[in-house]
Coordinates of C-alpha atoms and ligand atoms in Angstrom, one line a residue:
X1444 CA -22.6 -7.3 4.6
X1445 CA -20.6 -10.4 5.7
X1446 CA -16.9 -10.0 6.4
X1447 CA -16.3 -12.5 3.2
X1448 CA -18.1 -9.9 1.3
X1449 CA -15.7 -7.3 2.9
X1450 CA -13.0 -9.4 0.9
X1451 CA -13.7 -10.1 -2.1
X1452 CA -11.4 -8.2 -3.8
X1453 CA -7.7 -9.5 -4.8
X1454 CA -5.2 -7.3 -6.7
X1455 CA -2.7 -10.1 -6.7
X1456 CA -3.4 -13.8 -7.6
X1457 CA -0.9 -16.9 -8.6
X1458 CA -3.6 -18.8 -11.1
X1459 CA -2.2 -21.8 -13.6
X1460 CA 1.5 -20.9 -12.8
X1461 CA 1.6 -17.3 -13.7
X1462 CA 1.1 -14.3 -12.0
X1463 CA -2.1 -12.6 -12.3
X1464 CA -2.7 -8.9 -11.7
X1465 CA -5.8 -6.8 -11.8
X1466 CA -5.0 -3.6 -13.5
X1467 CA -5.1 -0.8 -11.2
X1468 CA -4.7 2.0 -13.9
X1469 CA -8.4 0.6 -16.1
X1470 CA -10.1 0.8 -12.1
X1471 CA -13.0 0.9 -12.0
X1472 CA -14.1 1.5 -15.5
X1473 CA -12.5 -1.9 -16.5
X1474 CA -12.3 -5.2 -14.4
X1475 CA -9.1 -6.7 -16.9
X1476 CA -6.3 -9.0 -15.7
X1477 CA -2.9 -8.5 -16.8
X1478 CA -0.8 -12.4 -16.6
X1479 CA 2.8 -12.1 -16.1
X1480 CA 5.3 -14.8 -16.9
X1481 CA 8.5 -13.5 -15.7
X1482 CA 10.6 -11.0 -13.6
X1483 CA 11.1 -8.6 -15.8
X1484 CA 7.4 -8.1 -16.9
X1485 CA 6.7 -8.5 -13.0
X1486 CA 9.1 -5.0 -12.5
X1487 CA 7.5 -3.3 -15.2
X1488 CA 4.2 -4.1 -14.0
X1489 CA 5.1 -2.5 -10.5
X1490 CA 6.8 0.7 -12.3
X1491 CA 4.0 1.6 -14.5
X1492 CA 1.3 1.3 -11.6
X1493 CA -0.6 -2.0 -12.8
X1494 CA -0.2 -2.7 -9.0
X1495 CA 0.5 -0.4 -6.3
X1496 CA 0.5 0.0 -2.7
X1497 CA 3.3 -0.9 -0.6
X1498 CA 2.5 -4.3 0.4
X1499 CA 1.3 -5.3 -2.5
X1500 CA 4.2 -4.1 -4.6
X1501 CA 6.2 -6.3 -1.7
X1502 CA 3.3 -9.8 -2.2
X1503 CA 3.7 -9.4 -6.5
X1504 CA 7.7 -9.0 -6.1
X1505 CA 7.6 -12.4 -4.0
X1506 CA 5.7 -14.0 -6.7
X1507 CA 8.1 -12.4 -9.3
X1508 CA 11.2 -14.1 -7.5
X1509 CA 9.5 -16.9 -8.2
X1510 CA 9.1 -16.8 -11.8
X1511 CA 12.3 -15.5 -12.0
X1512 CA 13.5 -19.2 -10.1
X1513 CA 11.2 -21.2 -12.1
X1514 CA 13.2 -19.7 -15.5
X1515 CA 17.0 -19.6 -13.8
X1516 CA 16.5 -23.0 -13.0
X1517 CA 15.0 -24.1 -16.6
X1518 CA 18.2 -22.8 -18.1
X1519 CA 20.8 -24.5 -15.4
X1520 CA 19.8 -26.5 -12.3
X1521 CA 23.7 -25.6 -11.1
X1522 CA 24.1 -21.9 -11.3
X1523 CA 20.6 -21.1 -10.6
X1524 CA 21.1 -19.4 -7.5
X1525 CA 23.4 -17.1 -8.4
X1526 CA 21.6 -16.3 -11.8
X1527 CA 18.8 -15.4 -10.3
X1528 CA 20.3 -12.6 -8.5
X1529 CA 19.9 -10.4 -11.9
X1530 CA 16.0 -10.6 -11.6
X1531 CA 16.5 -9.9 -8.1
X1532 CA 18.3 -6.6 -8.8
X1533 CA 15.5 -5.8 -11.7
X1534 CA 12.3 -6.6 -9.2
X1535 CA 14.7 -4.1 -6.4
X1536 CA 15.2 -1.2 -9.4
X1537 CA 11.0 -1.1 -10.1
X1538 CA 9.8 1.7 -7.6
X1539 CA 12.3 2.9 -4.6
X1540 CA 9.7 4.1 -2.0
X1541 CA 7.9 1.2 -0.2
X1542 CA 10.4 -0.6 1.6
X1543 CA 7.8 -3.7 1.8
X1544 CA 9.6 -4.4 -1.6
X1545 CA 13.1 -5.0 -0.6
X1546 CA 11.5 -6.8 2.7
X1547 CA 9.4 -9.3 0.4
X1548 CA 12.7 -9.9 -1.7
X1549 CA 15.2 -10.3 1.2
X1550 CA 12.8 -13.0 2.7
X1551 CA 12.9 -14.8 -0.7
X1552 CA 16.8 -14.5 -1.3
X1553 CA 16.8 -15.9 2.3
X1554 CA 15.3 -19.2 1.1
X1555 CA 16.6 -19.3 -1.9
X1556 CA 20.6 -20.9 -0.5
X1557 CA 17.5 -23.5 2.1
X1558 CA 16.8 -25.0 -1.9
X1559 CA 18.1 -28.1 -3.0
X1560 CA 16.3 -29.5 -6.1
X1561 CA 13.5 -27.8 -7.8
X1562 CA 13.0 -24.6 -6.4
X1563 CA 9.7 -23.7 -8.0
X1564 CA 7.2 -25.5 -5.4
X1565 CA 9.1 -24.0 -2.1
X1566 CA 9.3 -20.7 -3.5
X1567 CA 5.9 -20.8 -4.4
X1568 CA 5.0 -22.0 -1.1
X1569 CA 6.7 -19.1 0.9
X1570 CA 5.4 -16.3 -1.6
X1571 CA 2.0 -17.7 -0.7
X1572 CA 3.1 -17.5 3.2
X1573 CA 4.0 -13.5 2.8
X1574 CA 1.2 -13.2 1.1
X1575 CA -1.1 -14.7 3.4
X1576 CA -0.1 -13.1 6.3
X1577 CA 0.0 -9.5 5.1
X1578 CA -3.8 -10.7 5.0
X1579 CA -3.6 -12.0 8.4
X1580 CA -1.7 -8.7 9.7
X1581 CA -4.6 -6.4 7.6
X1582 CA -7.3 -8.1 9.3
X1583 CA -5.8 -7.9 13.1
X1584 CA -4.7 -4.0 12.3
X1585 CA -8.5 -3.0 11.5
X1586 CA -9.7 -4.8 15.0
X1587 CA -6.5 -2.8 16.8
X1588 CA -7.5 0.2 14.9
X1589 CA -11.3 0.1 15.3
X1590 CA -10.9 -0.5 19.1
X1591 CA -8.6 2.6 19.1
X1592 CA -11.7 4.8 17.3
X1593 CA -13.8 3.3 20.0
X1594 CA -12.2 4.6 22.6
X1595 CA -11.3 7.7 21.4
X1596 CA -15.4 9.0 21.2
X1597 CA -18.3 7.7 22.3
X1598 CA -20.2 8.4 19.0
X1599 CA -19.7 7.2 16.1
X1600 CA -17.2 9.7 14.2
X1601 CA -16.4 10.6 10.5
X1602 CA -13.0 10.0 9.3
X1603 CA -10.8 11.2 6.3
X1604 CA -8.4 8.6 4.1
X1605 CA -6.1 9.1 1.8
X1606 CA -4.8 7.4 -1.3
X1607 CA -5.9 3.8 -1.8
X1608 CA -4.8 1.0 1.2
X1609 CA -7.5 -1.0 0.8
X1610 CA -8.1 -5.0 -0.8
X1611 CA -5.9 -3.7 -3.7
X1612 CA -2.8 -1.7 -2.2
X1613 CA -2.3 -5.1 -0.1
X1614 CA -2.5 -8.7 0.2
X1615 CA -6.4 -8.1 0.6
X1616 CA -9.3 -6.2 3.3
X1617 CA -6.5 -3.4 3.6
X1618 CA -4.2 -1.3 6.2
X1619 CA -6.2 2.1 6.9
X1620 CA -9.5 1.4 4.9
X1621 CA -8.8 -2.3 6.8
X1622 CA -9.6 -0.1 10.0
X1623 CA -12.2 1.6 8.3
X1624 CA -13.9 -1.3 7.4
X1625 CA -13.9 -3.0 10.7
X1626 CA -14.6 0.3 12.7
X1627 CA -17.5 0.6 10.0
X1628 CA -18.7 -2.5 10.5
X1629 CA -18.7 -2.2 14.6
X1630 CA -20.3 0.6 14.0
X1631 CA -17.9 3.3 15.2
X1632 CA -17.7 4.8 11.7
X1633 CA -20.6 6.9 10.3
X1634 CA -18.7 8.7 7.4
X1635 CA -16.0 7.6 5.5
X1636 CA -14.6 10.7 3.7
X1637 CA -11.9 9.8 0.8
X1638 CA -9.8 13.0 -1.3
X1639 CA -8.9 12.1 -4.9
X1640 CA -5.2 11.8 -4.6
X1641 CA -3.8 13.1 -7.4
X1642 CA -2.3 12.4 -10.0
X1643 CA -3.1 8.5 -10.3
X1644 CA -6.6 9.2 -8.4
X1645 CA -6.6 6.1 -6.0
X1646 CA -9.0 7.8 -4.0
X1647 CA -11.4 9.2 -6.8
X1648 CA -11.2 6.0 -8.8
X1649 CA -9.6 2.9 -6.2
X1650 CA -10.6 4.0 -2.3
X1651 CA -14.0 4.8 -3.5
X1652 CA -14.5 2.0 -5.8
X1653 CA -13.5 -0.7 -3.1
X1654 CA -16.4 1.2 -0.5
X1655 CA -19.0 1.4 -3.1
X1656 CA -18.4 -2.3 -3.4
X1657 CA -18.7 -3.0 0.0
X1658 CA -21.7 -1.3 0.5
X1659 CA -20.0 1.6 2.6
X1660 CA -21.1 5.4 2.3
X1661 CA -18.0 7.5 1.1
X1662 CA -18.2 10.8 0.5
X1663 CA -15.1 12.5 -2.4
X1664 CA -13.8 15.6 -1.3
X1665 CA -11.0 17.1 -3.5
X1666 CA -7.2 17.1 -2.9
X1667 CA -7.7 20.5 -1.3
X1668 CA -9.9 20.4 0.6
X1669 CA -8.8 18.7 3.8
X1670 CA -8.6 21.7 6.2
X1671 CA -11.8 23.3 5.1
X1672 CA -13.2 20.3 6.2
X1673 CA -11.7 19.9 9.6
X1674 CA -11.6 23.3 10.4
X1675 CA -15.9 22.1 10.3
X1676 CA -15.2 19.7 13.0
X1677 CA -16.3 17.3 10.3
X1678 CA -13.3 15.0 10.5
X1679 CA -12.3 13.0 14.1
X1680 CA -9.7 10.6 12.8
X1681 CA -7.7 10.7 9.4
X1682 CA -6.4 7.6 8.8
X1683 CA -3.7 6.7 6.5
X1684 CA -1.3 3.8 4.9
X1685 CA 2.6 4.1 4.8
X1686 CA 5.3 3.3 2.3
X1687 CA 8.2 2.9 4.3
X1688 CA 8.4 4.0 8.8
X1689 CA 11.8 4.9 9.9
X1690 CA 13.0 3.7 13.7
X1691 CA 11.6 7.5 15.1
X1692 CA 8.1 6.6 13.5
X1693 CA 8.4 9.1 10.8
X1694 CA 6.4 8.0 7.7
X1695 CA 6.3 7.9 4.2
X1696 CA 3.2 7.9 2.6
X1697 CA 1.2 8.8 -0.6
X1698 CA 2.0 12.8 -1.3
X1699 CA 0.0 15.1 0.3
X1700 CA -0.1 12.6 3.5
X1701 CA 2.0 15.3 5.2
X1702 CA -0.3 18.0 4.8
X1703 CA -3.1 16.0 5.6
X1704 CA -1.2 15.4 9.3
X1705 CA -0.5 19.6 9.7
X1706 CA -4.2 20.3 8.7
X1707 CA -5.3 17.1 11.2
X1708 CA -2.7 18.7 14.4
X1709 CA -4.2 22.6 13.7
X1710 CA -7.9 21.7 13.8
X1711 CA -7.5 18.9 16.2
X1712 CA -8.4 15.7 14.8
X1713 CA -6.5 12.7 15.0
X1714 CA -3.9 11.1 12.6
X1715 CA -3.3 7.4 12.8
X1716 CA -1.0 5.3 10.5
X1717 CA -1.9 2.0 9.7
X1718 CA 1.4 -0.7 8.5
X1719 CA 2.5 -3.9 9.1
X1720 CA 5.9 -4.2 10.4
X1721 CA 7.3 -5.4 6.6
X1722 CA 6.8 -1.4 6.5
X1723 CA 9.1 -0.7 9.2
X1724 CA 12.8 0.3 8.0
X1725 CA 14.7 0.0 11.2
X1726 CA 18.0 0.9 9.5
X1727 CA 17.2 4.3 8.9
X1728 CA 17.3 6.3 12.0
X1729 CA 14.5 9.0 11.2
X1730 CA 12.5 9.8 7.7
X1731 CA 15.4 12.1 6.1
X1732 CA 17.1 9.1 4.6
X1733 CA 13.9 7.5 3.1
X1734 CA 13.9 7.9 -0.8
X1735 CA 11.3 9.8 -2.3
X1736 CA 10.0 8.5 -5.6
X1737 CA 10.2 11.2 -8.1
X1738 CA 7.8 10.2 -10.9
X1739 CA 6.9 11.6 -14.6
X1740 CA 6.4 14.9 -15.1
X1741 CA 3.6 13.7 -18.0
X1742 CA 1.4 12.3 -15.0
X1743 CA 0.9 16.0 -13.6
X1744 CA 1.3 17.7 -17.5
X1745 CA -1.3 15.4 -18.7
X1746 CA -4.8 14.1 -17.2
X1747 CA -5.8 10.5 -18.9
X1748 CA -3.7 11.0 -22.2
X1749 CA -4.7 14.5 -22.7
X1750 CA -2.7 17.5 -22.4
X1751 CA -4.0 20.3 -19.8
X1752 CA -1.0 22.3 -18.2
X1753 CA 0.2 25.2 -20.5
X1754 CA 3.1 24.1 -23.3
X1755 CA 6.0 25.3 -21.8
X1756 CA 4.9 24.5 -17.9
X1757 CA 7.4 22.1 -15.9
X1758 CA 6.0 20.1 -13.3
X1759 CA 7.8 18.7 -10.6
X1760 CA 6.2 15.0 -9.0
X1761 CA 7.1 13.4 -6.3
X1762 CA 5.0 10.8 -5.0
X1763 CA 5.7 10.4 -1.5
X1764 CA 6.2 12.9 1.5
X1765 CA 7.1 12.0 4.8
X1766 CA 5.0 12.8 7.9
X1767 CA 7.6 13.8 11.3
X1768 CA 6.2 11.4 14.2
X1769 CA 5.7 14.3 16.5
X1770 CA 2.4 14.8 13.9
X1771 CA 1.3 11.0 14.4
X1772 CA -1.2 9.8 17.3
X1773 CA -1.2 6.2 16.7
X1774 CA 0.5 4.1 14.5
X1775 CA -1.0 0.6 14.2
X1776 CA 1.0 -2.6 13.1
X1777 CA -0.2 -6.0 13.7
X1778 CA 1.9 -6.1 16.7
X1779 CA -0.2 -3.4 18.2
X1780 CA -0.6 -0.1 19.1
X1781 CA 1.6 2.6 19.5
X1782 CA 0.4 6.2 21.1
X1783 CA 2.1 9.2 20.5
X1784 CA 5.7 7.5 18.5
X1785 CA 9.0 8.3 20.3
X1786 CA 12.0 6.1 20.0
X1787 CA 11.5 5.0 23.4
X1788 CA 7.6 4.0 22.4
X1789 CA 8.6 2.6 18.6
X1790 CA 8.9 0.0 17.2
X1791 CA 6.8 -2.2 19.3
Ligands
MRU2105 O1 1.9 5.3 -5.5 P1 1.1 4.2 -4.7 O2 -0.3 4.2 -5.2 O3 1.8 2.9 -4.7 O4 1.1 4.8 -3.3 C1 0.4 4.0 -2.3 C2 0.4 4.7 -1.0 O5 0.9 5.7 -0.7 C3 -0.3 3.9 0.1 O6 -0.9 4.8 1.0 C4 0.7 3.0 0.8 O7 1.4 2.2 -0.1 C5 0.0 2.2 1.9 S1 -0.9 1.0 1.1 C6 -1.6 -0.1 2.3

């Protein structure tokens, strides 16, 4: 398979002046496009999980901001820029977690006062910029990453992912399965294991999806079943995305990342996190202060529409859990590599 091959896949697309996103929760039964015209949609798209994944949440916001220029501007090409800032707040109140959000929409406010005139075409322009190089930082990450599994054993190894941080988490190719599809592709990857993630299933139904497509074994293990397996010695790297990485290196990711990284220290294999630096939160000190979505208790009660907890059951759903550095080996950025995060070490 050629690299274009490797990256075909876009969950985010400007096309004819709108915003055009592939609907993450019809994957992969349905290919179907959802076109947003404005902010507002924009947030609601990002809240109910049409898109997800932290920099891709970030690369659709940027394209939001500019909708939301395009109709502040429509209704008064004087007060614009201080109208906007509602749509700015609404994009900022869609999901709290991935800080790539409020990144993407403090680099648009930032050209937003630059604006004189129309502000549609430079807006556009610099949404296309953060977009293209998250795609440019994806595909440097998986050379950084795949040189780290190359070093780290002479065979080629199997490795564990979880969640979804491929082509449709990002800008495209991916942060963790970005490394997993170069290392794959140098050959330093023989077994791509990927656990379901519950309760949206981005590994059962996204992760695996985007390797089928790319021609790349995977083999589903459930959401439990992490330490059996590297208590085999099947696993030598688990490799994961991250939402938000505070200044120490702890990390946010997808729930169930921080047992992943116990399990992985225990039965010693490896744990690398894979994020560009619009990940990085360098005003919080260490992960405490990193806010943990707390989502629907329907999405646990219920499984596609249908009730299957006991009436009467609560249920309790956070999506994110944060991972202390002390459990991370590598953290990848497009910057480099950092071994073993301290805060003399991280950021780079
Ligand atoms: O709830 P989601 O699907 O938006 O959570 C996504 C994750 O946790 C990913 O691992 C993370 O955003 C990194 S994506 C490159």
């Amino acid at each position: 398979m050629t690299n274009h091959h490797h990256d075909s896949i876009r969950a985010v697309e400007w096309a004819n002046g709108a915003l055009k996103l592939l609907d993450q929760r019809l994957l992969p039964q349905q290919r179907t496009y959802v076109v947003l015209e404005n902010a507002r949609d924009t947030a609601q798209a990002i809240t109910d999980m049409v898109v997800r994944g932290a920099p891709a949440i970030g690369v659709t916001a940027a394209y939001g901001v500019v909708l939301a220029a395009r109709a502040c501007y429509a209704r008064s090409s004087t007060t614009w820029q201080g109208d906007i800032e509602a749509d700015l707040d609404v994009l900022a109140r869609s999901r709290p977690t991935a800080v790539n959000l409020f990144w993407a929409l403090d680099r648009m406010r930032g050209h937003l006062a630059h604006v004189s005139g129309d502000p549609y075409e430079p807006l556009l322009a610099e949404a296309r910029r953060i977009h293209e190089e998250d795609i440019a930082a994806n595909r440097h990450m998986g050379q950084l990453g795949a040189a780290l599994i190359a070093g780290s054993s002479q065979r080629p190894c199997a490795v564990l992912t979880h969640c979804n941080t491929g082509s449709l988490a990002t800008g495209g190719y991916g942060t963790a399965l970005g490394v997993i599809r170069a290392a794959y592709a140098a050959g330093k990857i023989n077994q791509v294991f990927a656990d379901e993630t519950r309760p949206w299933m981005q590994g059962a139904r996204l992760t695996a999806w985007e390797l089928v497509e790319d021609n790349i074994p995977v083999t589903l293990v459930v959401e439990g079943a992490g330490a059996h397996l590297m208590k085999q010695g099947a696993v030598h790297w688990v490799i994961v995305g991250a939402d938000r990485i505070a200044a120490n290196g702890d990390t946010a990711n997808k729930i169930g990342t921080y047992n992943l990284a116990i399990v992985a220290r225990y039965h010693g294999a490896k744990f690398m996190v894979v994020a560009p630096t619009s990940t990085v939160d360098m005003t919080l000190s260490n992960g405490t202060g990193i806010p943990i979505e707390i989502r629907s208790a329907d999405e646990i009660l219920n499984h596609t529409g249908t009730r299957v907890a006991a009436l009467g059951a609560a249920a309790w759903n956070p999506a994110f859990d944060v991972t202390p550095a002390e459990l991370i080996d590598a953290i990848v950025t497009e910057r480099g590599v950092v071994l073993s995060p301290t805060p003399q070490k991280w950021p780079i």
